């Protein structure tokens, strides 16, 4: 997988993409709940953006499936 040089921005884009999908399923996931999740997620990224950027620059952020473990 390719290195993501700016881990914070990459994560923001993923969160915003997920939010778009949440909106498409508002009948199952009310907008106020999905919007709260999106806002909290973006806040977390902002709080940790320096660490995420450093990890991305250091080659420690990868675009891959999120449940990696030793049995994969």
mmCIF file of C-alpha atoms in Angstrom:
data_model
loop_
_atom_site.group_PDB
_atom_site.id
_atom_site.type_symbol
_atom_site.label_atom_id
_atom_site.label_comp_id
_atom_site.label_asym_id
_atom_site.label_seq_id
_atom_site.Cartn_x
_atom_site.Cartn_y
_atom_site.Cartn_z
ATOM 1 C CA UNK A 1 0.000 0.000 0.000
ATOM 2 C CA UNK A 2 1.158 3.507 -0.735
ATOM 3 C CA UNK A 3 2.334 5.762 2.055
ATOM 4 C CA UNK A 4 -0.006 8.602 2.959
ATOM 5 C CA UNK A 5 2.270 11.599 3.580
ATOM 6 C CA UNK A 6 -0.427 13.601 5.373
ATOM 7 C CA UNK A 7 -2.214 11.109 7.583
ATOM 8 C CA UNK A 8 -4.505 13.761 9.098
ATOM 9 C CA UNK A 9 -5.787 14.988 5.739
ATOM 10 C CA UNK A 10 -6.204 11.460 4.461
ATOM 11 C CA UNK A 11 -8.234 10.557 7.538
ATOM 12 C CA UNK A 12 -10.363 13.710 7.180
ATOM 13 C CA UNK A 13 -11.194 12.752 3.609
ATOM 14 C CA UNK A 14 -12.174 9.242 4.708
ATOM 15 C CA UNK A 15 -14.420 10.638 7.464
ATOM 16 C CA UNK A 16 -16.101 13.029 5.026
ATOM 17 C CA UNK A 17 -16.578 10.209 2.510
ATOM 18 C CA UNK A 18 -18.165 8.068 5.200
ATOM 19 C CA UNK A 19 -20.425 10.967 6.131
ATOM 20 C CA UNK A 20 -21.690 11.108 2.558
ATOM 21 C CA UNK A 21 -22.547 7.422 2.760
ATOM 22 C CA UNK A 22 -24.271 7.895 6.123
ATOM 23 C CA UNK A 23 -26.522 10.525 4.536
ATOM 24 C CA UNK A 24 -27.587 8.031 1.891
ATOM 25 C CA UNK A 25 -28.866 5.711 4.637
ATOM 26 C CA UNK A 26 -30.640 8.245 6.835
ATOM 27 C CA UNK A 27 -33.632 5.905 7.217
ATOM 28 C CA UNK A 28 -31.416 3.539 9.237
ATOM 29 C CA UNK A 29 -29.002 6.048 10.742
ATOM 30 C CA UNK A 30 -30.653 9.341 11.678
ATOM 31 C CA UNK A 31 -28.750 12.366 10.392
ATOM 32 C CA UNK A 32 -28.307 13.911 13.836
ATOM 33 C CA UNK A 33 -26.472 10.768 14.991
ATOM 34 C CA UNK A 34 -24.287 10.430 11.905
ATOM 35 C CA UNK A 35 -23.507 14.147 11.953
ATOM 36 C CA UNK A 36 -22.471 13.922 15.623
ATOM 37 C CA UNK A 37 -20.170 10.989 14.783
ATOM 38 C CA UNK A 38 -18.639 12.917 11.881
ATOM 39 C CA UNK A 39 -18.088 16.041 13.978
ATOM 40 C CA UNK A 40 -16.488 14.100 16.852
ATOM 41 C CA UNK A 41 -14.279 12.198 14.415
ATOM 42 C CA UNK A 42 -13.103 15.409 12.751
ATOM 43 C CA UNK A 43 -12.431 16.950 16.179
ATOM 44 C CA UNK A 44 -10.280 13.941 17.091
ATOM 45 C CA UNK A 45 -8.274 14.287 13.871
ATOM 46 C CA UNK A 46 -7.729 17.991 14.559
ATOM 47 C CA UNK A 47 -6.544 17.236 18.099
ATOM 48 C CA UNK A 48 -4.070 14.641 16.815
ATOM 49 C CA UNK A 49 -3.124 16.141 13.444
ATOM 50 C CA UNK A 50 0.526 16.755 14.345
ATOM 51 C CA UNK A 51 1.013 13.119 15.363
ATOM 52 C CA UNK A 52 -0.871 11.853 12.307
ATOM 53 C CA UNK A 53 1.173 14.049 9.978
ATOM 54 C CA UNK A 54 4.434 12.929 11.588
ATOM 55 C CA UNK A 55 3.420 9.282 11.267
ATOM 56 C CA UNK A 56 2.442 9.804 7.622
ATOM 57 C CA UNK A 57 5.698 11.579 6.811
ATOM 58 C CA UNK A 58 7.586 8.775 8.540
ATOM 59 C CA UNK A 59 5.860 6.172 6.360
ATOM 60 C CA UNK A 60 3.736 4.751 9.174
ATOM 61 C CA UNK A 61 0.308 5.464 7.653
ATOM 62 C CA UNK A 62 -0.961 3.119 4.979
ATOM 63 C CA UNK A 63 -4.115 3.043 2.889
ATOM 64 C CA UNK A 64 -5.444 -0.406 3.710
ATOM 65 C CA UNK A 65 -8.248 -2.232 5.456
ATOM 66 C CA UNK A 66 -8.534 -1.168 9.088
ATOM 67 C CA UNK A 67 -8.679 -4.497 10.919
ATOM 68 C CA UNK A 68 -5.129 -5.713 10.420
ATOM 69 C CA UNK A 69 -3.999 -8.310 12.921
ATOM 70 C CA UNK A 70 -1.519 -11.168 12.953
ATOM 71 C CA UNK A 71 -4.002 -13.689 11.528
ATOM 72 C CA UNK A 72 -4.369 -11.723 8.249
#
